[in-house]
Amino acid sequence: MGVEEETKNVEPSAAAAEEETKKRPTVEEAEGLNEVTEEKAIVAVEEPKPLVEVATEKEKSDDSKALVVVEQVKEEGKLEGSINRDAVLARVATEKKLSFIKAWEESENSKAENKAEKLLSAIDVWENSQKATLDAELTKLEEQLEKKKADFLEKVKNQLAQIHKSAEEKRAIIEEQRGLELLKAEETAAKHRATGSAPKKLLGCF
């Protein structure tokens, strides 16, 4: 069986070789065919890769995918870190701005308080000065009034003394006149008694 099969295989091969010889191309065609045949031969001759090498390439592929994932995670981490950093920077800027506003407000409040205190102090000084001036004027006026009052009282006392003196003088004059008139009347009455005549004036009165 084996010999017959080999014989059968040889016969067709010989026929095929004869046909191939008849169909042999020209030199130019042969050169072109040689190039194509060589390329096909190179492709056909390429041996299958060993399993270890295939596994290595698979591991490399997995590693590449893993690296890609890691790179993506890194990129996402960088992006997230960038976002967080921007948020932190924004928060810091906001806090700095708020701190600056608070410091400005405190400064303005302090300025307002100091200004008000200075104005109030100036008003107190002015008030005290005005009061002191008025008190001095009042004291001076009181002193003047006391002096005028004393002068007036002295003047009134002097006037009263002068009036009393004048009254006494007038009383003395009247008393003197009365004494003189009484003496004259007594002398006249004695004369009339001595002569026995009556006073004329009294006769005129009746």
PDB file of N, CA and C in Angstrom, residues 20 28 40 57 91 112 130 132 135 139 148 151 163 165 168 172 175 177 179 182 190:
ATOM      1  N   GLU A  20       5.177  22.130 -15.885  1.00  0.00           N
ATOM      2  CA  GLU A  20       5.812  23.368 -15.362  1.00  0.00           C
ATOM      3  C   GLU A  20       6.926  23.782 -16.300  1.00  0.00           C
ATOM      4  N   GLU A  28      12.558  37.824 -18.032  1.00  0.00           N
ATOM      5  CA  GLU A  28      11.981  38.967 -17.314  1.00  0.00           C
ATOM      6  C   GLU A  28      10.886  38.502 -16.376  1.00  0.00           C
ATOM      7  N   LYS A  40       6.915  35.690  -1.026  1.00  0.00           N
ATOM      8  CA  LYS A  40       5.992  34.694  -0.499  1.00  0.00           C
ATOM      9  C   LYS A  40       6.733  33.664   0.323  1.00  0.00           C
ATOM     10  N   GLU A  57       4.876  38.504  24.924  1.00  0.00           N
ATOM     11  CA  GLU A  57       4.208  39.616  24.237  1.00  0.00           C
ATOM     12  C   GLU A  57       2.876  39.937  24.887  1.00  0.00           C
ATOM     13  N   ARG A  91      -9.282  79.405  47.547  1.00  0.00           N
ATOM     14  CA  ARG A  91      -9.684  79.586  48.949  1.00  0.00           C
ATOM     15  C   ARG A  91      -8.688  80.471  49.689  1.00  0.00           C
ATOM     16  N   ALA A 112     -11.961 106.077  62.852  1.00  0.00           N
ATOM     17  CA  ALA A 112     -13.198 106.762  63.225  1.00  0.00           C
ATOM     18  C   ALA A 112     -13.268 106.983  64.732  1.00  0.00           C
ATOM     19  N   GLN A 130     -14.780 127.537  78.173  1.00  0.00           N
ATOM     20  CA  GLN A 130     -15.890 128.493  78.212  1.00  0.00           C
ATOM     21  C   GLN A 130     -16.447 128.622  79.624  1.00  0.00           C
ATOM     22  N   ALA A 132     -14.834 128.032  82.404  1.00  0.00           N
ATOM     23  CA  ALA A 132     -13.842 128.739  83.219  1.00  0.00           C
ATOM     24  C   ALA A 132     -13.914 130.242  82.963  1.00  0.00           C
ATOM     25  N   ASP A 135     -17.103 131.486  84.563  1.00  0.00           N
ATOM     26  CA  ASP A 135     -16.941 131.481  86.017  1.00  0.00           C
ATOM     27  C   ASP A 135     -16.077 132.653  86.473  1.00  0.00           C
ATOM     28  N   THR A 139     -17.394 135.548  88.812  1.00  0.00           N
ATOM     29  CA  THR A 139     -16.697 135.889  90.062  1.00  0.00           C
ATOM     30  C   THR A 139     -16.323 137.373  90.083  1.00  0.00           C
ATOM     31  N   LYS A 148     -19.839 147.251  94.839  1.00  0.00           N
ATOM     32  CA  LYS A 148     -20.886 148.247  94.632  1.00  0.00           C
ATOM     33  C   LYS A 148     -21.908 148.209  95.766  1.00  0.00           C
ATOM     34  N   ASP A 151     -20.349 149.829  98.644  1.00  0.00           N
ATOM     35  CA  ASP A 151     -20.337 151.281  98.420  1.00  0.00           C
ATOM     36  C   ASP A 151     -21.730 151.865  98.583  1.00  0.00           C
ATOM     37  N   ILE A 163     -29.302 162.605 107.074  1.00  0.00           N
ATOM     38  CA  ILE A 163     -30.718 162.927 107.315  1.00  0.00           C
ATOM     39  C   ILE A 163     -30.978 163.061 108.822  1.00  0.00           C
ATOM     40  N   LYS A 165     -28.829 163.792 111.079  1.00  0.00           N
ATOM     41  CA  LYS A 165     -28.154 165.006 111.531  1.00  0.00           C
ATOM     42  C   LYS A 165     -28.983 166.236 111.187  1.00  0.00           C
ATOM     43  N   GLU A 168     -31.923 166.385 113.434  1.00  0.00           N
ATOM     44  CA  GLU A 168     -31.547 166.836 114.765  1.00  0.00           C
ATOM     45  C   GLU A 168     -31.297 168.337 114.788  1.00  0.00           C
ATOM     46  N   ALA A 172     -33.321 170.984 116.934  1.00  0.00           N
ATOM     47  CA  ALA A 172     -32.637 171.914 117.854  1.00  0.00           C
ATOM     48  C   ALA A 172     -33.066 173.348 117.589  1.00  0.00           C
ATOM     49  N   GLU A 175     -36.572 173.781 118.899  1.00  0.00           N
ATOM     50  CA  GLU A 175     -36.568 173.825 120.338  1.00  0.00           C
ATOM     51  C   GLU A 175     -36.064 175.181 120.831  1.00  0.00           C
ATOM     52  N   GLN A 177     -36.215 178.029 119.181  1.00  0.00           N
ATOM     53  CA  GLN A 177     -37.244 179.023 118.885  1.00  0.00           C
ATOM     54  C   GLN A 177     -38.393 178.924 119.895  1.00  0.00           C
ATOM     55  N   GLY A 179     -38.198 177.844 122.933  1.00  0.00           N
ATOM     56  CA  GLY A 179     -37.721 178.407 124.210  1.00  0.00           C
ATOM     57  C   GLY A 179     -37.754 179.922 124.189  1.00  0.00           C
ATOM     58  N   LEU A 182     -41.359 181.132 124.308  1.00  0.00           N
ATOM     59  CA  LEU A 182     -41.909 180.955 125.649  1.00  0.00           C
ATOM     60  C   LEU A 182     -41.364 182.037 126.601  1.00  0.00           C
ATOM     61  N   ALA A 190     -45.728 189.206 132.110  1.00  0.00           N
ATOM     62  CA  ALA A 190     -45.313 189.860 133.330  1.00  0.00           C
ATOM     63  C   ALA A 190     -45.454 191.371 133.173  1.00  0.00           C
TER      64      ALA A 190
END
